XYZ file of C-alpha atoms in Angstrom:
663
model
C 12.917 32.177 5.711
C 12.134 28.340 6.184
C 12.744 26.118 3.719
C 9.948 24.114 1.384
C 11.075 21.028 3.338
C 10.902 22.788 6.332
C 7.360 23.866 5.430
C 6.178 20.946 4.552
C 6.914 19.141 7.502
C 5.371 21.873 10.165
C 1.984 21.794 8.248
C 1.971 18.091 8.479
C 2.125 18.079 11.871
C -0.093 21.184 12.065
C -2.652 20.191 10.309
C -2.418 16.069 9.480
C -3.420 15.097 12.830
C -6.071 14.497 14.343
C -6.455 17.787 17.125
C -9.129 16.410 19.322
C -7.360 12.936 19.702
C -3.826 12.588 21.424
C -1.139 13.856 18.910
C 1.165 10.716 17.813
C 4.021 12.683 16.551
C 5.813 11.624 13.388
C 8.800 14.007 13.338
C 10.579 12.891 16.713
C 13.523 11.063 15.552
C 15.733 8.952 18.339
C 19.145 7.082 18.516
C 19.750 4.706 20.489
C 23.802 3.481 21.362
C 25.187 1.380 23.936
C 28.659 1.555 24.521
C 31.088 -1.721 23.808
C 32.100 -3.728 26.905
C 34.173 -2.454 29.171
C 34.397 1.210 27.486
C 33.496 4.029 29.342
C 32.703 7.236 28.157
C 32.912 10.716 30.557
C 29.394 12.161 31.038
C 31.081 15.968 31.632
C 33.114 15.234 28.631
C 30.512 14.067 26.280
C 27.990 17.267 27.717
C 30.987 19.883 26.505
C 31.015 18.219 23.178
C 27.876 18.616 22.400
C 27.333 22.204 23.306
C 30.452 22.237 20.160
C 28.897 20.935 17.796
C 25.165 22.716 18.911
C 28.028 26.192 18.529
C 29.182 24.930 15.274
C 25.590 23.511 13.765
C 23.190 26.654 13.905
C 20.355 24.242 12.357
C 20.402 22.718 15.915
C 19.745 25.511 17.989
C 17.262 27.213 15.203
C 12.952 27.959 15.844
C 10.472 27.610 13.574
C 7.711 29.897 13.802
C 5.233 30.923 11.487
C 4.533 34.424 10.897
C 0.697 35.195 10.957
C 1.639 39.353 9.750
C 3.266 37.591 6.961
C 1.833 34.399 6.193
C 5.055 32.983 6.273
C 7.158 30.086 8.293
C 10.570 31.781 9.196
C 13.594 29.907 10.978
C 15.580 32.185 13.555
C 18.786 31.136 15.183
C 19.045 31.635 18.330
C 22.247 33.562 19.758
C 24.699 31.292 21.187
C 25.763 33.967 24.077
C 21.745 34.518 25.212
C 22.560 33.104 28.447
C 18.745 32.929 29.554
C 17.971 30.657 26.590
C 18.032 26.837 26.904
C 20.210 25.603 23.949
C 19.610 22.180 23.765
C 18.433 19.617 26.672
C 20.544 17.273 28.263
C 18.706 14.242 31.131
C 19.166 11.679 33.012
C 16.996 9.394 34.083
C 17.678 5.128 35.824
C 15.954 1.878 34.840
C 15.748 -1.159 36.325
C 13.356 -3.293 34.527
C 13.267 -4.161 30.454
C 9.444 -2.375 31.209
C 10.845 1.179 32.463
C 13.205 1.212 29.893
C 10.384 0.741 27.343
C 8.205 3.115 28.300
C 11.795 5.836 28.431
C 12.277 4.794 24.550
C 8.631 5.024 24.070
C 8.418 8.354 25.120
C 11.371 9.864 23.457
C 9.915 8.065 20.224
C 5.850 9.129 20.676
C 6.207 12.712 23.232
C 4.914 15.153 21.441
C 6.192 17.927 24.558
C 10.011 16.741 23.336
C 10.701 19.426 21.294
C 9.713 23.146 21.450
C 10.793 24.615 17.789
C 9.199 27.907 18.797
C 12.300 28.164 21.339
C 14.204 26.488 19.398
C 14.379 23.186 21.452
C 15.166 20.733 18.201
C 17.939 18.875 19.986
C 17.524 16.692 23.317
C 20.658 14.037 24.771
C 18.849 11.244 26.956
C 21.518 9.154 29.365
C 19.858 6.142 30.720
C 21.938 4.192 33.866
C 21.105 1.465 34.411
C 19.945 1.257 38.159
C 21.469 3.941 39.480
C 23.375 6.997 37.797
C 26.849 6.783 38.167
C 28.988 8.582 41.021
C 32.463 8.842 38.950
C 30.661 10.736 35.955
C 30.986 7.883 33.975
C 28.758 5.859 31.295
C 29.556 1.725 31.089
C 28.194 -0.842 28.370
C 24.569 -1.185 30.810
C 23.336 2.230 30.033
C 22.166 3.456 26.914
C 22.501 6.596 25.115
C 19.742 8.603 23.500
C 20.323 11.522 20.828
C 17.036 13.058 19.519
C 16.655 15.232 16.716
C 13.036 17.007 15.726
C 12.897 15.749 11.802
C 12.253 19.415 11.487
C 16.014 20.541 11.227
C 17.601 16.728 11.305
C 17.518 13.968 8.446
C 19.563 10.655 8.621
C 22.305 11.636 6.406
C 22.837 14.351 8.837
C 23.338 11.880 11.391
C 26.762 10.850 10.058
C 27.957 14.605 9.563
C 27.053 14.532 13.742
C 28.677 11.391 14.700
C 31.778 12.994 13.041
C 32.113 16.692 14.771
C 30.936 14.036 18.291
C 33.954 12.786 17.932
C 36.198 15.260 17.416
C 34.310 17.504 19.966
C 35.258 15.213 22.321
C 38.735 14.255 21.902
C 39.668 17.643 21.599
C 37.464 20.029 22.711
C 37.257 22.086 20.135
C 35.146 22.259 16.869
C 36.819 24.352 13.859
C 34.317 26.506 12.370
C 34.794 29.251 9.890
C 31.523 31.814 9.905
C 33.064 33.077 6.782
C 33.186 30.507 3.872
C 30.984 27.946 5.945
C 27.394 27.399 3.852
C 24.947 27.502 6.640
C 21.463 25.660 6.876
C 19.595 29.013 7.200
C 20.931 30.307 3.787
C 20.343 27.075 1.881
C 17.258 27.587 2.721
C 17.195 31.767 1.119
C 18.953 30.595 -1.923
C 16.764 27.684 -2.190
C 13.820 31.029 -2.237
C 15.454 32.308 -4.460
C 15.965 29.648 -7.744
C 15.402 29.784 -10.318
C 13.102 26.734 -11.676
C 11.691 27.165 -14.902
C 12.401 24.287 -15.767
C 11.720 22.079 -12.827
C 8.270 23.639 -13.152
C 7.955 23.305 -17.074
C 9.189 19.522 -16.799
C 6.472 18.444 -13.576
C 3.570 19.900 -15.913
C 4.006 17.785 -19.096
C 4.759 14.815 -16.664
C 1.770 15.098 -14.742
C 0.350 16.415 -17.642
C -4.036 14.356 -17.538
C -2.673 12.744 -14.530
C -5.509 12.043 -11.968
C -3.444 13.188 -9.024
C -7.008 13.360 -6.266
C -7.333 9.511 -7.090
C -6.614 7.236 -4.605
C -5.472 4.027 -6.154
C -7.855 1.063 -5.928
C -6.185 -0.672 -3.592
C -7.875 -3.315 -1.214
C -8.842 -2.022 2.135
C -10.905 -3.115 4.707
C -12.533 0.344 4.709
C -12.558 3.423 3.578
C -11.747 7.534 5.657
C -14.692 10.245 5.106
C -13.952 13.412 3.182
C -13.792 15.338 6.349
C -12.624 12.683 8.721
C -8.704 13.069 10.088
C -5.821 11.035 10.071
C -5.235 9.163 13.551
C -1.491 7.778 11.614
C -1.526 5.038 13.674
C -0.885 2.239 11.181
C 1.250 -1.066 10.928
C 4.444 -2.658 9.613
C 5.603 -6.459 8.196
C 9.093 -6.623 7.179
C 10.875 -9.216 5.358
C 14.320 -9.584 3.650
C 14.186 -10.772 0.403
C 16.822 -13.659 1.231
C 19.917 -14.704 0.005
C 18.884 -16.720 -3.095
C 16.606 -13.760 -4.248
C 18.958 -10.939 -3.549
C 21.619 -12.713 -5.298
C 18.787 -13.209 -8.242
C 17.975 -9.618 -9.022
C 21.667 -7.465 -7.938
C 23.166 -10.049 -10.092
C 20.842 -9.655 -13.054
C 21.148 -5.823 -12.078
C 24.697 -6.075 -12.559
C 24.853 -7.693 -15.642
C 22.446 -4.987 -17.076
C 23.957 -1.547 -15.918
C 21.017 -1.007 -14.484
C 20.765 0.233 -10.416
C 18.667 -1.373 -7.529
C 17.026 1.539 -7.473
C 15.176 1.108 -10.461
C 14.284 -2.589 -9.831
C 12.769 -2.088 -6.856
C 10.594 0.959 -8.042
C 9.764 -1.037 -11.290
C 8.766 -4.288 -8.846
C 6.784 -2.167 -7.084
C 4.687 -1.075 -10.159
C 3.995 -4.777 -11.216
C 3.144 -5.373 -7.863
C 0.209 -2.200 -7.620
C -1.046 -2.778 -11.344
C -1.557 -6.414 -10.303
C -3.123 -5.387 -6.755
C -5.634 -2.595 -8.576
C -6.435 -4.726 -10.740
C -4.825 -2.894 -13.835
C -4.802 0.136 -13.065
C -2.177 1.654 -15.347
C -2.049 5.168 -14.600
C -0.507 4.896 -11.457
C 1.414 8.158 -9.601
C 2.977 7.420 -6.347
C 4.613 10.367 -3.906
C 8.556 9.218 -3.859
C 10.498 10.257 -0.715
C 14.047 11.912 -1.650
C 15.749 11.344 1.612
C 18.988 13.294 0.812
C 18.077 15.572 -1.704
C 22.300 17.017 -1.285
C 22.568 17.952 -4.554
C 25.948 20.297 -4.055
C 28.858 19.681 -2.927
C 28.726 22.066 -0.588
C 25.830 21.039 1.509
C 27.219 17.603 2.188
C 28.891 19.197 5.185
C 25.098 20.699 6.831
C 23.448 19.059 9.252
C 19.807 19.827 7.961
C 16.449 18.400 6.599
C 17.005 18.152 2.880
C 14.310 16.393 1.784
C 11.531 16.143 -0.662
C 8.943 14.652 -1.786
C 8.522 14.368 -6.031
C 5.788 12.084 -7.944
C 6.628 9.757 -9.852
C 4.342 8.438 -11.994
C 4.027 5.055 -14.839
C 1.874 5.189 -17.407
C 1.912 1.329 -17.630
C 1.398 -1.187 -20.957
C 0.197 -4.649 -19.263
C 1.898 -5.811 -22.645
C 5.809 -4.616 -21.745
C 7.637 -7.657 -20.810
C 9.751 -6.879 -17.349
C 12.463 -6.171 -18.554
C 11.283 -3.200 -20.948
C 9.138 -1.891 -18.029
C 12.343 -1.708 -16.067
C 13.862 0.084 -18.976
C 10.826 2.687 -18.939
C 10.991 3.211 -14.900
C 14.946 4.243 -15.409
C 13.794 6.762 -17.381
C 10.832 8.354 -15.942
C 12.885 7.981 -12.741
C 16.343 9.369 -14.222
C 14.289 12.057 -15.404
C 12.945 13.201 -12.074
C 15.402 12.795 -10.616
C 16.808 15.774 -12.549
C 14.244 18.057 -11.103
C 14.011 16.525 -7.564
C 15.054 19.678 -5.608
C 11.401 21.261 -6.994
C 9.224 21.296 -3.673
C 6.474 19.599 -3.451
C 4.871 22.226 -2.636
C 5.661 23.974 -6.090
C 4.412 20.956 -7.712
C 0.781 20.766 -6.133
C 0.568 24.433 -6.827
C 0.392 23.797 -10.292
C -2.771 22.153 -10.116
C -5.108 24.749 -8.146
C -8.127 22.955 -9.350
C -8.088 19.964 -7.214
C -8.242 20.239 -2.664
C -7.268 16.326 -2.551
C -3.589 15.069 -3.350
C -4.498 11.447 -3.348
C -1.093 10.138 -5.052
C 0.743 11.028 -1.397
C -0.674 8.754 0.237
C 0.726 5.545 -1.696
C 4.411 6.223 -1.903
C 7.907 4.516 -2.112
C 11.116 4.861 -1.320
C 14.985 2.865 -1.706
C 17.582 3.064 0.899
C 20.897 1.624 0.247
C 23.803 2.394 2.773
C 26.760 0.527 4.858
C 26.393 -0.034 8.453
C 29.119 0.913 10.191
C 29.502 -0.909 12.899
C 32.386 0.868 14.817
C 31.427 4.487 15.873
C 34.053 5.694 18.247
C 33.721 8.668 20.865
C 37.133 9.114 21.322
C 38.587 5.771 22.705
C 35.258 4.014 23.516
C 32.763 2.603 20.448
C 28.957 2.756 20.872
C 26.999 0.624 19.282
C 23.631 1.422 17.849
C 20.915 -0.144 20.212
C 17.820 -2.311 18.179
C 14.747 0.944 18.338
C 12.677 0.361 20.324
C 12.994 -3.094 22.324
C 9.409 -3.149 22.688
C 6.471 -2.059 20.050
C 3.089 -2.746 19.638
C 2.785 -3.932 16.131
C 0.072 -1.545 15.497
C 1.350 1.415 17.659
C 4.152 2.051 14.724
C 3.328 5.466 12.786
C 2.187 5.423 9.207
C 3.145 8.959 6.943
C 0.843 7.345 4.346
C -1.604 5.060 3.580
C 0.332 2.869 1.715
C 3.972 3.057 1.277
C 7.101 0.918 0.167
C 10.651 0.267 1.522
C 13.517 -1.073 0.295
C 16.979 -1.222 2.075
C 19.932 -2.711 0.264
C 22.576 -3.704 2.610
C 25.911 -2.590 0.341
C 28.146 -4.879 3.390
C 26.781 -8.785 2.402
C 24.613 -7.214 -0.587
C 21.598 -7.856 0.565
C 18.254 -6.771 0.287
C 15.191 -6.558 2.454
C 11.498 -5.210 2.313
C 9.607 -2.880 4.777
C 5.226 -2.209 3.791
C 3.852 0.212 5.892
C 0.340 0.371 5.873
C -2.495 2.906 7.702
C -4.804 0.913 10.723
C -7.249 3.750 9.297
C -7.911 1.824 6.225
C -6.584 -1.591 6.699
C -6.594 -4.716 8.704
C -3.617 -6.055 9.759
C -4.222 -9.074 8.694
C -4.910 -7.475 5.442
C -1.409 -6.426 4.977
C 0.430 -9.584 6.237
C -1.604 -10.902 2.927
C -0.603 -7.930 1.004
C 3.080 -8.668 1.952
C 2.944 -12.534 1.512
C 1.820 -11.656 -2.221
C 4.478 -9.205 -3.164
C 7.188 -12.392 -1.784
C 5.006 -14.079 -4.644
C 5.714 -11.434 -6.773
C 9.167 -11.186 -6.306
C 9.519 -15.195 -6.646
C 7.945 -15.180 -9.855
C 10.400 -12.217 -11.554
C 13.366 -14.074 -10.000
C 12.455 -17.426 -11.547
C 11.594 -16.090 -15.307
C 14.983 -14.341 -14.738
C 16.940 -18.041 -13.771
C 14.730 -19.016 -16.854
C 15.386 -16.620 -19.570
C 11.673 -15.842 -19.575
C 12.265 -12.273 -18.655
C 10.753 -11.284 -21.527
C 7.552 -12.704 -20.329
C 4.544 -9.971 -20.616
C 3.846 -8.329 -17.057
C -0.458 -9.182 -17.265
C 0.462 -12.835 -16.828
C 1.899 -12.614 -13.195
C 0.010 -13.530 -10.970
C -0.429 -12.427 -7.136
C -2.673 -15.910 -6.731
C -1.016 -17.250 -3.379
C -0.192 -21.264 -3.641
C -2.436 -22.408 -1.632
C -4.917 -20.430 -3.573
C -4.381 -22.021 -5.949
C -5.257 -25.417 -4.798
C -8.452 -24.502 -3.067
C -9.344 -23.011 -6.944
C -7.840 -26.530 -8.475
C -10.487 -28.421 -6.073
C -13.296 -25.843 -6.176
C -13.084 -26.442 -9.830
C -12.939 -30.365 -9.565
C -16.661 -30.744 -9.928
C -17.151 -34.022 -11.231
C -19.457 -36.049 -9.554
C -20.749 -39.627 -10.412
C -24.459 -40.255 -11.355
C -26.138 -42.918 -11.314
C -26.701 -42.252 -15.700
C -24.376 -40.617 -18.405
C -28.295 -40.027 -20.539
C -29.259 -37.856 -17.612
C -29.527 -33.918 -18.064
C -29.231 -31.466 -14.870
C -32.678 -31.245 -13.807
C -33.410 -34.474 -13.608
C -30.859 -35.484 -11.884
C -32.101 -31.785 -9.557
C -35.935 -33.577 -9.628
C -33.777 -37.241 -8.501
C -32.245 -35.790 -5.537
C -35.583 -33.991 -4.575
C -37.331 -37.448 -4.613
C -34.857 -38.768 -2.332
C -34.067 -36.067 -0.077
C -37.276 -34.049 0.275
C -36.593 -32.308 3.440
C -32.617 -32.211 3.196
C -31.300 -28.390 2.908
C -31.035 -27.991 -0.997
C -29.517 -24.622 -0.345
C -28.024 -21.991 2.160
C -27.088 -19.029 2.813
C -26.116 -16.769 6.588
C -29.450 -17.215 7.423
C -31.608 -18.506 4.566
C -32.459 -21.977 3.571
C -34.110 -23.679 1.190
C -34.773 -27.731 1.827
C -34.707 -29.567 -1.903
C -39.067 -29.685 -1.737
C -39.129 -26.331 -1.263
C -36.742 -25.109 -4.228
C -37.882 -27.204 -5.993
C -41.296 -25.425 -6.037
C -39.371 -22.252 -6.928
C -38.105 -23.184 -9.636
C -40.969 -24.735 -10.988
C -43.178 -21.544 -9.886
C -40.221 -20.051 -12.911
C -40.211 -22.463 -14.896
C -44.004 -21.780 -16.200
C -44.023 -17.931 -15.685
C -40.332 -18.826 -18.850
C -42.578 -20.836 -20.477
C -45.669 -19.362 -20.559
C -45.393 -15.474 -20.176
C -41.957 -14.882 -21.652
C -42.464 -18.709 -24.384
C -39.042 -19.625 -23.713
C -38.445 -22.481 -26.140
C -35.696 -25.395 -25.580
C -31.775 -23.751 -26.749
C -32.766 -20.545 -25.331
C -30.248 -18.670 -23.936
C -31.231 -16.914 -20.799
C -28.868 -14.418 -18.886
C -28.822 -14.180 -15.520
C -27.500 -10.932 -13.936
C -28.530 -11.612 -10.230
C -26.152 -10.905 -6.732
C -25.312 -13.994 -4.753
C -29.192 -14.776 -2.968
C -31.196 -17.777 -3.161
C -32.532 -16.773 -6.348
C -29.182 -16.944 -8.240
C -29.660 -20.990 -7.569
C -33.839 -20.345 -8.410
C -32.980 -19.093 -11.280
C -30.337 -20.822 -12.700
C -31.913 -24.301 -11.914
C -35.293 -22.487 -13.441
C -33.771 -22.072 -17.073
C -32.343 -25.381 -16.832
C -35.617 -26.991 -16.205
C -38.290 -24.518 -18.831
C -35.662 -26.307 -21.280
C -33.226 -22.771 -21.936
C -29.564 -22.210 -21.779
C -28.454 -20.812 -18.744
C -25.658 -17.676 -18.670
C -24.443 -16.497 -16.232
C -23.488 -12.093 -15.909
C -22.005 -10.350 -13.085
C -22.958 -7.415 -11.521
C -19.748 -5.935 -11.194
C -19.297 -6.048 -14.568
C -19.395 -2.402 -16.175
C -22.765 -2.336 -18.290
C -20.787 -1.926 -21.277
C -19.273 -5.238 -21.153
C -23.308 -6.322 -19.771
C -24.481 -5.039 -23.027
C -21.583 -6.741 -24.875
C -22.201 -10.100 -23.461
C -26.492 -10.162 -23.906
C -25.837 -9.579 -27.143
C -23.336 -11.712 -28.107
C -25.489 -14.245 -26.951
C -28.355 -12.957 -28.365
C -30.586 -12.766 -25.917
C -33.564 -11.464 -26.233
C -34.436 -12.149 -21.568
C -32.256 -11.388 -19.009
C -33.297 -12.503 -15.108
C -32.535 -9.879 -12.230
C -33.567 -9.116 -8.925
C -33.835 -5.782 -7.201
C -30.358 -4.814 -6.676
C -29.786 -5.466 -9.985
C -32.424 -4.246 -12.701
C -30.557 -0.763 -13.401
C -27.619 -2.376 -15.303
C -29.803 -3.025 -18.233
C -30.709 -0.583 -20.780
C -34.736 -0.540 -21.246
C -34.210 -1.962 -24.561
C -33.416 -5.883 -22.777
C -36.514 -7.639 -21.985
C -36.198 -8.102 -17.803
C -37.399 -10.694 -15.687
C -37.793 -9.625 -11.590
C -37.209 -13.219 -9.956
C -38.556 -11.573 -6.633
C -41.865 -10.802 -8.395
C -42.169 -14.206 -9.765
C -41.410 -15.878 -5.819
C -44.155 -13.597 -4.604
C -47.070 -13.250 -6.329
C -49.471 -13.940 -4.662
C -51.224 -16.068 -7.439
C -48.634 -19.041 -6.654
C -50.084 -20.343 -3.898
C -52.641 -21.773 -5.996
C -52.366 -25.719 -7.987
C -49.536 -25.636 -10.448
C -50.190 -27.221 -13.365
C -47.392 -29.244 -14.613
C -48.145 -30.469 -17.881
C -45.879 -27.804 -19.755
C -42.902 -28.825 -17.573
C -43.439 -32.554 -19.147
C -43.663 -31.729 -22.511
C -40.074 -30.006 -23.118
C -37.737 -31.523 -24.821
C -34.414 -31.891 -23.592
C -31.610 -34.249 -24.191
C -28.295 -35.129 -22.780
C -26.250 -33.810 -25.618
C -28.264 -30.293 -26.061
C -26.572 -27.158 -24.562
C -27.076 -26.757 -20.588
C -24.967 -23.371 -20.015
C -22.486 -21.307 -21.564
C -19.476 -19.193 -19.585
C -17.517 -16.339 -20.795
C -13.866 -15.582 -20.053
C -12.798 -12.910 -18.187
C -11.262 -11.119 -21.584
C -8.465 -9.850 -20.292
C -6.571 -10.789 -23.685
C -9.416 -8.933 -25.884
C -13.298 -10.040 -26.225
C -14.483 -12.530 -23.884
C -15.139 -15.361 -25.154
C -17.721 -18.000 -24.475
C -17.447 -22.099 -23.213
C -20.841 -23.785 -24.440
C -21.348 -27.107 -21.933
C -23.921 -29.902 -22.492
C -26.307 -31.670 -19.985
C -22.973 -34.484 -20.048
C -21.361 -31.354 -18.389
C -18.713 -32.190 -21.162
C -17.448 -28.513 -22.702
C -18.452 -28.725 -26.526
C -16.564 -25.832 -27.467
C -14.452 -22.708 -26.796
C -15.465 -19.578 -29.684
């Protein structure tokens, strides 16, 4: 049988991508190398060495086929003695320009026809000569060497095994292989199927109890995918280094507190998602396990030893960063104990769920020591950057939103890559998200330096410095009026008299002059006085979308002598009800889009119906408005706080624009 990891790869490749569009293979794994200056490599010896490797590592000549009659995915080793079967692909080509080279590299990464798993063709070697194929059968430093593998039979740690054996086979023309004692990848797959996993099954049932695995996180999507819409797997990536200072602060902190860098980065990611989703506290992500060789016998086998497991964090926003880090450490260690439990079995524990949305948000931590001196015989090969030139929007995205943190142990340096699906995000949004993540990093680093690590995580902010400056500018609304003893609606009328034909309010394609705005404000004010009997100092709430009616309602309440209290249509119903109760407001101004927000016990006034009433075309009598007594010290409007620390608190402002009291 195929392994569970292979089954997941095969299922994704068969059903994940859009069948009627040009498919983008996610599972090509090309490794590009060039020779060190003045070094050479014998193509004949290389080809023979590769044949020895494929002979020893049977996974590189294994077919993967779905048997419909048994409804199982099976793997079968191709017989080395079958002379009619090709065991791997070996091709040679040339390039003269960067454009030609980029095309070849693009094909190696994206061409879906390079591998044929049904025939066991899971490995290819592509030699790219500069300008012409060598006549002396030698590779030089301007040529490129590509080893390309299908991910169903190869993972990244397998490359170290491959390069080690390639060097040995090239030098000695021999590879030791004791079939009697060597564990094969096929044997691992059989053992995996037979393992008793009762303990792991119980752990995952308990860990995911009541978890909404089918609900996506409330990320800042630019668009949404329909339920019957396929993923294109087109994505974009934003990468950046932490920098020397950030890396030093974080790694010094984890070292002094005996914490893994992996747990640190996971905690930072959960904090970031908590802020990015506007306070979601039950966060479940897909954690990629890139090297699941959990026994020593597996560490010399080429194959696919990967898994995806859920990592669930039920976050308390009042925890400090250090407390959350300890919590993340505990849940990660517990989850990793049972990381061998196949993802498909975890999903099968929840048969009522048809779409596992948690898989769309993922994270991984990669720690590595780069080895620049890779030897094949006496020649050194150097890992080349791949690809040399790739459009930012051609990158592949296996999930909708993912974070990958890399720890380069040679220089003790951290770096980050954020991958997003272009089905859901614009490139500009991804860049904005990256800036906000960088901002969180700096805030956490500063709290470590300033010994404020016990500050609750809800106090962290995603607001960027330029946005903070803009908000300060917008909030600086102080205006010099002609008299300090003037009410807001008096100043408005003064502006009408001064500039009757100037635009007072503009929204999209709509606008009102000061004179037009005054007319509608007076119509509404008279309705409030004559029909709803609003008296001076009475609180009148308004819940409308952004519109001209919003400004008319605001000034209409002020002109009628009422106290203006804005309500947000984005607030949940229980909050709107609580705020109207707290202000003891008996009347709420609404329009067609927001009137459904309130129950039948609330008196509603539809602003639009008042303004479009034909009866308002007659001459307006101003006497009721002239008889209203309002002085500058009277309360003009009430603004509620967000309520993030408990019950929303009202802030009262008088007509002098001064805050009187916070209750």
